[in-house]
mmCIF file of C-alpha atoms in Angstrom:
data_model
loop_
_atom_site.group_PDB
_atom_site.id
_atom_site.type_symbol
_atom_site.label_atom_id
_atom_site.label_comp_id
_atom_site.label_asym_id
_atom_site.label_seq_id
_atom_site.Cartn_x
_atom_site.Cartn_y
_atom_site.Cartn_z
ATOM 1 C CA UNK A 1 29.989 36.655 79.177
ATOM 2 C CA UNK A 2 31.924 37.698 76.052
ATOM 3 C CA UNK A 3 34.761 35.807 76.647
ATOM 4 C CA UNK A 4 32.783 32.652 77.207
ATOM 5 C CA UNK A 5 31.248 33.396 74.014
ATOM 6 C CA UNK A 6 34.524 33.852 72.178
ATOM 7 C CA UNK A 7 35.885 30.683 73.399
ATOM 8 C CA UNK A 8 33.271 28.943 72.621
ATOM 9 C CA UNK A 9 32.613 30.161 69.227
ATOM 10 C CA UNK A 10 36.446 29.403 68.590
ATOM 11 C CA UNK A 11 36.701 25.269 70.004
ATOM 12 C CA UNK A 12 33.111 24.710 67.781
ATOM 13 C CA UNK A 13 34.500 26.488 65.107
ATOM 14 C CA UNK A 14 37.626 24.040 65.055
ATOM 15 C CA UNK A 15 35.005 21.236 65.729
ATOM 16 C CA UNK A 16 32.877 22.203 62.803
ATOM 17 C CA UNK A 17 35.919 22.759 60.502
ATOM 18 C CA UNK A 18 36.932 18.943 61.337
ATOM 19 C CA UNK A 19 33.383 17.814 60.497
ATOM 20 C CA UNK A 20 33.215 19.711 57.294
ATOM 21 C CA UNK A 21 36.495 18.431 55.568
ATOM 22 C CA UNK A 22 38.754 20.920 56.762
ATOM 23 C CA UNK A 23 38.422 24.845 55.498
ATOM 24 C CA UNK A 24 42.076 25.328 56.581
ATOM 25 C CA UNK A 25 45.244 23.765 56.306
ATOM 26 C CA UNK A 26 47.445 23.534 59.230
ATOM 27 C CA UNK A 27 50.803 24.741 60.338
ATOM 28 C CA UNK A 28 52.222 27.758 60.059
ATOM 29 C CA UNK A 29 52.068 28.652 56.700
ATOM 30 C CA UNK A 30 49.527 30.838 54.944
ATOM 31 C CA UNK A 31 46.253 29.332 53.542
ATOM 32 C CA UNK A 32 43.335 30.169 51.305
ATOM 33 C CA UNK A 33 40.141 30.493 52.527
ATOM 34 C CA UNK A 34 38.934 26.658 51.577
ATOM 35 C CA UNK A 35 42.194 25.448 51.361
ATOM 36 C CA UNK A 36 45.831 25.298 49.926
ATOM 37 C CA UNK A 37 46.150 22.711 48.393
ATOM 38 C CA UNK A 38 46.508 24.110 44.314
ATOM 39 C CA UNK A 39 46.855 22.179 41.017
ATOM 40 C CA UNK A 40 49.275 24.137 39.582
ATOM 41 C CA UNK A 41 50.730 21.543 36.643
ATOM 42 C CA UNK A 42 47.665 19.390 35.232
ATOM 43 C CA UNK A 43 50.591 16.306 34.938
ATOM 44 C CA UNK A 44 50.204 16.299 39.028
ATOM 45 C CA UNK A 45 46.739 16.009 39.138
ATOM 46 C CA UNK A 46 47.316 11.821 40.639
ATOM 47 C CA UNK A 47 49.509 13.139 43.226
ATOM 48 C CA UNK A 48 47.254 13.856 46.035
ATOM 49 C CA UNK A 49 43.411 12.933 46.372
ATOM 50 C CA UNK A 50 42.198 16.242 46.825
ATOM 51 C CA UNK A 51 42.537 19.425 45.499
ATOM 52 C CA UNK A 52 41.426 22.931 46.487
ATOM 53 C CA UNK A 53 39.793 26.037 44.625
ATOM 54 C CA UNK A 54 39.934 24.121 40.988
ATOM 55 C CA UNK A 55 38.504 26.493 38.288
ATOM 56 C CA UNK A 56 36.685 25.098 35.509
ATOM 57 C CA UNK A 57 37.231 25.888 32.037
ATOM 58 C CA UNK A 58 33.819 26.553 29.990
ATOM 59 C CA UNK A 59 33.854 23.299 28.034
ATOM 60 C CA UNK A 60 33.654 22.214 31.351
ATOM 61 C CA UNK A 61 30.771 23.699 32.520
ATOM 62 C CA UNK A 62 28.648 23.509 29.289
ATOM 63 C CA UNK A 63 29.500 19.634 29.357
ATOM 64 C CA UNK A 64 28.086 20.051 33.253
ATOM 65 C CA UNK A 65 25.415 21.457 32.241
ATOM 66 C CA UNK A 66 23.979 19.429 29.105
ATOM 67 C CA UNK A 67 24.942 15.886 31.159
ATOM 68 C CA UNK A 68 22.511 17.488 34.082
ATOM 69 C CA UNK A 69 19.473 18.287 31.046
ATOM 70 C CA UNK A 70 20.208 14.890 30.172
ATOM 71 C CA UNK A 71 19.560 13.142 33.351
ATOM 72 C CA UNK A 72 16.774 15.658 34.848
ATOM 73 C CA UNK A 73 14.886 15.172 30.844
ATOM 74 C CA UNK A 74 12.589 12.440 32.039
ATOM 75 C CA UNK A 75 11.266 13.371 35.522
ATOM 76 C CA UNK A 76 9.091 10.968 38.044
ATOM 77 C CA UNK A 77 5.467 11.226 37.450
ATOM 78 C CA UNK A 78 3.708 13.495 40.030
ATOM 79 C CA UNK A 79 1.564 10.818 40.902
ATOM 80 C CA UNK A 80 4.466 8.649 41.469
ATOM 81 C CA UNK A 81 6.163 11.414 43.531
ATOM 82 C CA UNK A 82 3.158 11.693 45.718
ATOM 83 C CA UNK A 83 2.933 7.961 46.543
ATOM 84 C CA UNK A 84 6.375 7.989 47.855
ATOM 85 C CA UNK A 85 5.456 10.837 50.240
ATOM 86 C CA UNK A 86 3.108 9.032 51.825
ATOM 87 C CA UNK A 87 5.620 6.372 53.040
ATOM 88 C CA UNK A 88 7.319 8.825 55.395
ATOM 89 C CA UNK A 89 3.877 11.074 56.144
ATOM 90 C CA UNK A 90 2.697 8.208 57.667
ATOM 91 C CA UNK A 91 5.287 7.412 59.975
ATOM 92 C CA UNK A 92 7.424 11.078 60.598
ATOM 93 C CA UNK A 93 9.470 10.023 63.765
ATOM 94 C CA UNK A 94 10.043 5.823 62.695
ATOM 95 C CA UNK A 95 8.288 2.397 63.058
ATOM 96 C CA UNK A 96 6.206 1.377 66.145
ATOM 97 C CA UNK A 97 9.446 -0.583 67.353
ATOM 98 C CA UNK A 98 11.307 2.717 67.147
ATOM 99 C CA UNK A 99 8.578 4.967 68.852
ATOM 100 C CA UNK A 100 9.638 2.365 71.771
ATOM 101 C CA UNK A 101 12.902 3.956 72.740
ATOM 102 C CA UNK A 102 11.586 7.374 72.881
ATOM 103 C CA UNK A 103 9.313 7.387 75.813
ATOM 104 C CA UNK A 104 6.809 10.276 75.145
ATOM 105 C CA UNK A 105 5.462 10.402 78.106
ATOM 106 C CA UNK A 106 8.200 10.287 80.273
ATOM 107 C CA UNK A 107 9.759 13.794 81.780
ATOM 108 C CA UNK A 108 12.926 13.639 79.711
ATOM 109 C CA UNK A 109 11.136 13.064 76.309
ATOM 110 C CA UNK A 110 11.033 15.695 73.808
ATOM 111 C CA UNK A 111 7.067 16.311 74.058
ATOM 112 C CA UNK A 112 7.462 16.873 77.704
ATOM 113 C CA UNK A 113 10.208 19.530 77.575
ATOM 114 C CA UNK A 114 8.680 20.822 74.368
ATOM 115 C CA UNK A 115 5.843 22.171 76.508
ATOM 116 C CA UNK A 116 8.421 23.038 79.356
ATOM 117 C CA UNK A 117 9.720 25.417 77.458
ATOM 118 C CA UNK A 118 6.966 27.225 76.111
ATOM 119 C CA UNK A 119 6.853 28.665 79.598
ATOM 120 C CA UNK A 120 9.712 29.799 79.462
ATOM 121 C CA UNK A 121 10.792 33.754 79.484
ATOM 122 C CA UNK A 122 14.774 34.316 80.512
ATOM 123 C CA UNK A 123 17.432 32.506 80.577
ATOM 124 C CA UNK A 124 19.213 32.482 83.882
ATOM 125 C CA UNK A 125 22.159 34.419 83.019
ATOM 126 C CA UNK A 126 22.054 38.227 83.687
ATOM 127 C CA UNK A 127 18.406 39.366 84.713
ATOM 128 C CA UNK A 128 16.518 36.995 87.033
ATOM 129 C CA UNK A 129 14.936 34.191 85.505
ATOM 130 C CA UNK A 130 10.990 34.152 85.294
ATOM 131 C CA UNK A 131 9.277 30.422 84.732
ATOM 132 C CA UNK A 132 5.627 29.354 85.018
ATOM 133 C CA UNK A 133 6.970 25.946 85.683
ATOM 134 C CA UNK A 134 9.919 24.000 84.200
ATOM 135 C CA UNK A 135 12.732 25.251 81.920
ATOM 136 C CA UNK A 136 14.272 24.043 79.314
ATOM 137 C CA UNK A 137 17.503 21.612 79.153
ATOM 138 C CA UNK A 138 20.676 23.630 78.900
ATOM 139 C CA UNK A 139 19.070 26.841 80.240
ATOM 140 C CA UNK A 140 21.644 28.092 82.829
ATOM 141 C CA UNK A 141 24.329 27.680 79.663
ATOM 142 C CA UNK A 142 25.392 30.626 78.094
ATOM 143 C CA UNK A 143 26.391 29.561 74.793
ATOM 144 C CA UNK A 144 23.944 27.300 72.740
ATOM 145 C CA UNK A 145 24.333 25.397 69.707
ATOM 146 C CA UNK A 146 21.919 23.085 67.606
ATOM 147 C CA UNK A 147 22.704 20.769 64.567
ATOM 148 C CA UNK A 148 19.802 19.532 63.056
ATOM 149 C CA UNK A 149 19.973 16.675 60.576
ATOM 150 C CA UNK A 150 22.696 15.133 63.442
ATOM 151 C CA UNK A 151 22.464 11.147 62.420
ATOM 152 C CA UNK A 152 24.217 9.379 64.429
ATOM 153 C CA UNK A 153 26.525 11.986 65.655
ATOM 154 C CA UNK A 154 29.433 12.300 63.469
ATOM 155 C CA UNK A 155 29.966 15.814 64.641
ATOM 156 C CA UNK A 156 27.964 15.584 67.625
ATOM 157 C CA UNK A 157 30.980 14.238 69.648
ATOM 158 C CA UNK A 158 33.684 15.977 67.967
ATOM 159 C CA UNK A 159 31.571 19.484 69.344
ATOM 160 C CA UNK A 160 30.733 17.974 72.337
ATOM 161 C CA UNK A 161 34.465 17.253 73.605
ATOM 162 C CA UNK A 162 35.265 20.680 72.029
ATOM 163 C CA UNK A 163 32.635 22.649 74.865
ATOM 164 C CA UNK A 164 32.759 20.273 77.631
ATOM 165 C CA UNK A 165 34.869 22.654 79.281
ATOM 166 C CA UNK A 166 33.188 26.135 78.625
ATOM 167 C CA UNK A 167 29.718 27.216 79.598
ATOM 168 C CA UNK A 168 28.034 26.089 76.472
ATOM 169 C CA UNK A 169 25.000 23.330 75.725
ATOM 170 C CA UNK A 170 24.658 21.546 71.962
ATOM 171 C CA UNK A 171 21.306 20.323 71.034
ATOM 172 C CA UNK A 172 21.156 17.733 67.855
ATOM 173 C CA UNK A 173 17.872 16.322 66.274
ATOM 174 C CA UNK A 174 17.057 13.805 63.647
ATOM 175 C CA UNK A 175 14.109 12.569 61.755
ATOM 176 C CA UNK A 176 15.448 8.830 62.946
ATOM 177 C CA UNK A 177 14.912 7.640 66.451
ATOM 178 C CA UNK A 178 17.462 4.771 65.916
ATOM 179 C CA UNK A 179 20.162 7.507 64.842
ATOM 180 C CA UNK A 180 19.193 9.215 68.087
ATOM 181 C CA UNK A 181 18.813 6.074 70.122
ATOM 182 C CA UNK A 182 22.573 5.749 69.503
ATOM 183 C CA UNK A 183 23.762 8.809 70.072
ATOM 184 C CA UNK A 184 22.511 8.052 73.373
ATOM 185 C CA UNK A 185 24.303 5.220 73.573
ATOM 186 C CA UNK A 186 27.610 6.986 72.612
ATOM 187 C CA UNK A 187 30.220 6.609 75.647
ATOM 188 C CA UNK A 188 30.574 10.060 75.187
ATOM 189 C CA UNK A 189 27.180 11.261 75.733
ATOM 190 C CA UNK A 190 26.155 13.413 78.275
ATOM 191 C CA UNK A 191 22.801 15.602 79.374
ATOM 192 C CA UNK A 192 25.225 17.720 81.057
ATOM 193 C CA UNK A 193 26.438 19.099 77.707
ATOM 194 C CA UNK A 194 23.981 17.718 75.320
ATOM 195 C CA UNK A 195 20.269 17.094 74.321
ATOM 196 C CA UNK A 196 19.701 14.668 71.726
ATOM 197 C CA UNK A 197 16.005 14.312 70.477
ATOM 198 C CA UNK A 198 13.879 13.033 67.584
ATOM 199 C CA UNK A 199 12.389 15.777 65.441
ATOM 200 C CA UNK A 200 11.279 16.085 61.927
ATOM 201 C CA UNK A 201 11.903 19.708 60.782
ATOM 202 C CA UNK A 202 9.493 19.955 58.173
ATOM 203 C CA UNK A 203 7.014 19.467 60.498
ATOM 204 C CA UNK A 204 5.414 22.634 60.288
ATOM 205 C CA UNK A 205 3.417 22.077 63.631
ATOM 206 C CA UNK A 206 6.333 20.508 66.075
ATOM 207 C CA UNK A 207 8.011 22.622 68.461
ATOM 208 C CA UNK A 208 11.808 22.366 69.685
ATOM 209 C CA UNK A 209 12.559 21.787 73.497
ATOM 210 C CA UNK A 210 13.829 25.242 73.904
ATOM 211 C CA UNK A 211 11.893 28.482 73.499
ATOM 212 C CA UNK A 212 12.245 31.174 70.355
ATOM 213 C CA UNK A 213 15.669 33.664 70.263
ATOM 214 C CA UNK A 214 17.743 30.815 72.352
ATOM 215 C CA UNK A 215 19.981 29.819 70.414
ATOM 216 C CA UNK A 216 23.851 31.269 69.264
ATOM 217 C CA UNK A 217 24.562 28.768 66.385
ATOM 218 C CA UNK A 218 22.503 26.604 64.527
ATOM 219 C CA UNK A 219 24.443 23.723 62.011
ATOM 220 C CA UNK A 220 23.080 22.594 59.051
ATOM 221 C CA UNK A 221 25.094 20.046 57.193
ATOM 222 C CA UNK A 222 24.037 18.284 54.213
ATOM 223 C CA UNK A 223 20.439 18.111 55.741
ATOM 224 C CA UNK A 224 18.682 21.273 53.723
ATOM 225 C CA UNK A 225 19.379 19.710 50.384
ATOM 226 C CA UNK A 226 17.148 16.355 51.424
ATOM 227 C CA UNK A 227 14.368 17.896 51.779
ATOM 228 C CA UNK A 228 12.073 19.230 49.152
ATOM 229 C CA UNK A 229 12.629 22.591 47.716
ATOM 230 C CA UNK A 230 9.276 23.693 48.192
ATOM 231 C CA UNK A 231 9.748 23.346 51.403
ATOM 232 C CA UNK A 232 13.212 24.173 52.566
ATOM 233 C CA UNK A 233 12.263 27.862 52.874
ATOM 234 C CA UNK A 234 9.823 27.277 55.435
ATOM 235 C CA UNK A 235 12.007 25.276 57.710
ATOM 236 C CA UNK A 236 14.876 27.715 57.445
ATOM 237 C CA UNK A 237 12.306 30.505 58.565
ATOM 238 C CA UNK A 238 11.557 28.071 61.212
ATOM 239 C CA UNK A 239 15.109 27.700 62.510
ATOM 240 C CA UNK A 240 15.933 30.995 61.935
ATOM 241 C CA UNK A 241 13.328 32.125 64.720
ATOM 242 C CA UNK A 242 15.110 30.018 67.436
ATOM 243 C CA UNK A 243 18.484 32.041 66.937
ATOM 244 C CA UNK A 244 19.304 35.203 68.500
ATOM 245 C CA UNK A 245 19.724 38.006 67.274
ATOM 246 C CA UNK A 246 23.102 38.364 66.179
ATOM 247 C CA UNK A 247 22.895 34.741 66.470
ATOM 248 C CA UNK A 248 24.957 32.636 63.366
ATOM 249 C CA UNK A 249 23.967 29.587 60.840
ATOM 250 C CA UNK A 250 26.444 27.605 59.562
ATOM 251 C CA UNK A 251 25.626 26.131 56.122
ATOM 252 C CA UNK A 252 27.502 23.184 53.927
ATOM 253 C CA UNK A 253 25.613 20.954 51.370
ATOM 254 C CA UNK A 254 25.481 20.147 47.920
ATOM 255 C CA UNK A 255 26.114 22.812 45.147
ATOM 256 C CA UNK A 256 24.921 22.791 41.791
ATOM 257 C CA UNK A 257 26.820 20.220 38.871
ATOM 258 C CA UNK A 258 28.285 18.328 41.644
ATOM 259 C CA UNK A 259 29.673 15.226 40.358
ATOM 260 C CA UNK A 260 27.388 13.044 42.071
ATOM 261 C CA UNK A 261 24.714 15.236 40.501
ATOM 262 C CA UNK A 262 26.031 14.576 37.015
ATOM 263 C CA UNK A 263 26.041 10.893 37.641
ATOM 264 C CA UNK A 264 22.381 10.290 38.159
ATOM 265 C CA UNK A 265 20.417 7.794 35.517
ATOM 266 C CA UNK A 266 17.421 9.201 33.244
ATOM 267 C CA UNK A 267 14.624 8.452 35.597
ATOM 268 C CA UNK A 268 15.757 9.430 38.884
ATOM 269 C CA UNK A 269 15.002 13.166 38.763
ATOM 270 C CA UNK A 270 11.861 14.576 40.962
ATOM 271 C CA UNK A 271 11.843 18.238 39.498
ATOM 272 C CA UNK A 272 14.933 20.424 38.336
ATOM 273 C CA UNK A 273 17.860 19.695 39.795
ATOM 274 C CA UNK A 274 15.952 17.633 42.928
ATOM 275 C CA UNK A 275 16.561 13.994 42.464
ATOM 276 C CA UNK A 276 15.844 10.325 44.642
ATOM 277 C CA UNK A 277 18.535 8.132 45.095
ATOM 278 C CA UNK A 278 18.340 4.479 45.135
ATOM 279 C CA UNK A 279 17.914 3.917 48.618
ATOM 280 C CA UNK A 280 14.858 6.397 48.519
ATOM 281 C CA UNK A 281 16.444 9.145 50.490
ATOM 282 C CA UNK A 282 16.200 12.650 48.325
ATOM 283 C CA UNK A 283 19.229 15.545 47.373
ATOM 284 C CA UNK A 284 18.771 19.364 45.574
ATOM 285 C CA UNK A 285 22.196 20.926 44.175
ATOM 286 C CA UNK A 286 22.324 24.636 45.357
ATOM 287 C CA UNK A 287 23.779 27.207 43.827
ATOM 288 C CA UNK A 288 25.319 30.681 45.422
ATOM 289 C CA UNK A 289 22.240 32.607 44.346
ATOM 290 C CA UNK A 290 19.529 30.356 45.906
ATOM 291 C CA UNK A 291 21.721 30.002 49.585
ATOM 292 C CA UNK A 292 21.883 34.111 49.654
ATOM 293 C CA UNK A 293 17.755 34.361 48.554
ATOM 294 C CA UNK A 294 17.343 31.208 51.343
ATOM 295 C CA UNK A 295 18.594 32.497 54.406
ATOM 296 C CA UNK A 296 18.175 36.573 53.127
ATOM 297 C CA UNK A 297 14.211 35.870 53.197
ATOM 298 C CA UNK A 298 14.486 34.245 56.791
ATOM 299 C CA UNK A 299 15.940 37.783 57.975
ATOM 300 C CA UNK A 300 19.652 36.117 58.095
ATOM 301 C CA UNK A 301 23.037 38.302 57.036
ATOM 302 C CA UNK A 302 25.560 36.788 54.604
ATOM 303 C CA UNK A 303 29.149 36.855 56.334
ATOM 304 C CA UNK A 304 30.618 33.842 54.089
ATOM 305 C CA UNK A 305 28.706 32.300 50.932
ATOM 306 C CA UNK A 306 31.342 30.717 48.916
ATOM 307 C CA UNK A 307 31.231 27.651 46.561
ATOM 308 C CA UNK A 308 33.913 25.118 47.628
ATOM 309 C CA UNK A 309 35.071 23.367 44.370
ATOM 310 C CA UNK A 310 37.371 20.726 44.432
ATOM 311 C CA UNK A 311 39.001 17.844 42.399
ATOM 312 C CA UNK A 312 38.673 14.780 44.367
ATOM 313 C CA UNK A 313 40.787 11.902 42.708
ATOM 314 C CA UNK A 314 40.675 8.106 42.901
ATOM 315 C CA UNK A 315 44.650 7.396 42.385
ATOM 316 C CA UNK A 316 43.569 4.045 42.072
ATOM 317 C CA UNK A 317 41.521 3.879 39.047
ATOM 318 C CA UNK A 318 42.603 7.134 37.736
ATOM 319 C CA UNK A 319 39.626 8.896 37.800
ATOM 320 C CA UNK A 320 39.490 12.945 38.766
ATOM 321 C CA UNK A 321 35.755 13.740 39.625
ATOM 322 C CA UNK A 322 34.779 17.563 40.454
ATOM 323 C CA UNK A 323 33.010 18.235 43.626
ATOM 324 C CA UNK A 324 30.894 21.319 44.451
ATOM 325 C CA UNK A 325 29.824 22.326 47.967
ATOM 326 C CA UNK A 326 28.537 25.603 49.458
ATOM 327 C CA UNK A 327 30.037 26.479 52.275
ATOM 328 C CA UNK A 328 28.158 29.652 53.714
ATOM 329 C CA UNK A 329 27.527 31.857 57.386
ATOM 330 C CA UNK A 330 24.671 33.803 57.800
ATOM 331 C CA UNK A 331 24.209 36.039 60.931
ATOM 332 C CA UNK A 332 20.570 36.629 62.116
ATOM 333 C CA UNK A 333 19.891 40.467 62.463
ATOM 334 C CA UNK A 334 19.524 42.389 65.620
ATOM 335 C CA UNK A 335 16.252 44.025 66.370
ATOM 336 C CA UNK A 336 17.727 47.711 66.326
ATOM 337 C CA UNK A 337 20.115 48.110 64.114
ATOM 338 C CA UNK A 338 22.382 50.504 64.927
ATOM 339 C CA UNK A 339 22.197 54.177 62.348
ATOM 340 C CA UNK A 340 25.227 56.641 62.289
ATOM 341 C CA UNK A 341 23.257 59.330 63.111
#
């Protein structure tokens, strides 16, 4: 069982590292944590599009700082804010057309194996398995992984060929039937190995097709930071009850002064630091201090919470723009922890 584990943790590790831009360099020489790739002489900077671990000096982050006041200084009315939430209220899993594909009352759709599962009370490795009726899919795996926030699988398939091979199951959701419609679709696709369903995490009410403490990893990528931040906390509790314990997040999204914050337009700001882009879909810039509080009240452990800063660079137009990300692991804690005496 532990090997399984390891090997599988390793291949989605590599997987997720792919996804994610790459933490490591490759070869055999030594790398930092987020990268090796250092600006050592400013006159290089046009050499390479990318560049890792970039300090900033504190003009730097003052000018940062004032150009976010500036754009966050006139924020959407509440009114106005709440008019727009009724837009996607009203419809939480798509359009009529959509709803369609998904077959609700068929034995493979979500609602049906939502309610499988609740019956649900071992899995079927180790001691015997007890069900009332149905289990879940990927039961009999011993490894399982969920990204939430999967689109149209990006890193769905990249994980998938990664664990195709080792006793392991991914699930992926997504507020968009059409994204999962085609991740159906995907040549690569397979219920043998993966689960693909529509779900809207905020949803304080809807239930995953898998039962509570099932799961070994859980990936959020650049999905938190779309949702509101009143309510982010909530749905991390949420997905923090469906790991085990010692189970593991895995966390990259925006981080705070992030150049595509500090490009937004007076006007387009929904409350500090939360802001709508043009094509209506929403982003909040984290910082180190909020991740830790996040996951910390959902009873996770920090193993990794580092701020990935880079200088990306257009060698075209000349332009150097400074990304942040936060790039964190949080471990859920066991039931009994263990005292030294």
């Amino acid at each position: 069982m532990h090997k399984v584990q390891c090997f599988s943790v390793g291949r989605l590790v590599r997987a997720f590292g792919r996804f994610s831009q790459r933490l490591k360099s490759t070869g055999g020489r030594r790398s930092a944590p987020l990268g090796s790739r250092l600006l050592t002489n400013p006159d290089d900077v046009f050499k390479h599009n990318m560049w890792d671990h970039v300090q900033w000096t504190e003009e730097e982050k003052e000018n940062a700082r004032q150009r976010a006041e500036e754009n966050s200084c006139v924020q959407i009315p509440m009114e106005e804010q709440d008019a727009r939430d009724q837009i996607p209220n009203a419809h939480p899993t798509g359009s009529s057309t959509d709803s369609e594909t998904r077959h609700q009352h068929d034995k493979t759709s979500p609602n049906y194996l939502r309610t499988e599962a609740s019956n649900y009370q071992e899995p079927c490795h180790g001691a015997p398995a007890v069900r009332k009726e149905t289990a879940f899919p990927g039961q009999c795996a011993s490894f399982r992984i969920l990204e939430v926030g999967c689109g149209v699988g990006n890193s769905v398939f990249p994980i998938v060929n990664s664990i195709r091979d080792a006793d392991a199951f991914l699930y992926c959701c997504d507020f968009s039937p059409c994204a999962i419609q085609l991740v159906k679709d995907h040549p690569d696709y397979s219920e043998s190995v993966c689960h693909a369903f529509v779900h809207d995490i905020c949803e304080e009410t809807a239930s995953f097709p898998f039962p509570p403490q099932s799961l070994d990893v859980i990936l959020a990528v650049f999905v938190l930071s779309s949702i509101h931040p009143d309510r982010i906390q909530g749905v991390v509790n949420r997905l923090s009850t469906h790991l085990k314990h010692g189970g593991i997040l895995l966390f990259r999204d925006y981080g705070r002064y992030d150049f595509s914050q500090l490009r937004f337009k007076k006007g387009r700001c929904l409350s500090e630091n939360f802001y709508i882009r043009g094509d209506g879909t929403c982003v909040y810039f984290f910082t180190k201090e909020e991740v830790h509080d996040l996951f910390s009240q959902a009873g996770l452990e920090e193993i990794q919470n580092l701020e990935d800063r880079r200088l990306q660079v257009n060698r075209g137009k000349k332009v150097a723009m400074h990304r942040v990300w936060m790039q964190s692991k949080y471990r859920k804690l066991h039931l009994n922890p263990s005292s030294s005496s």
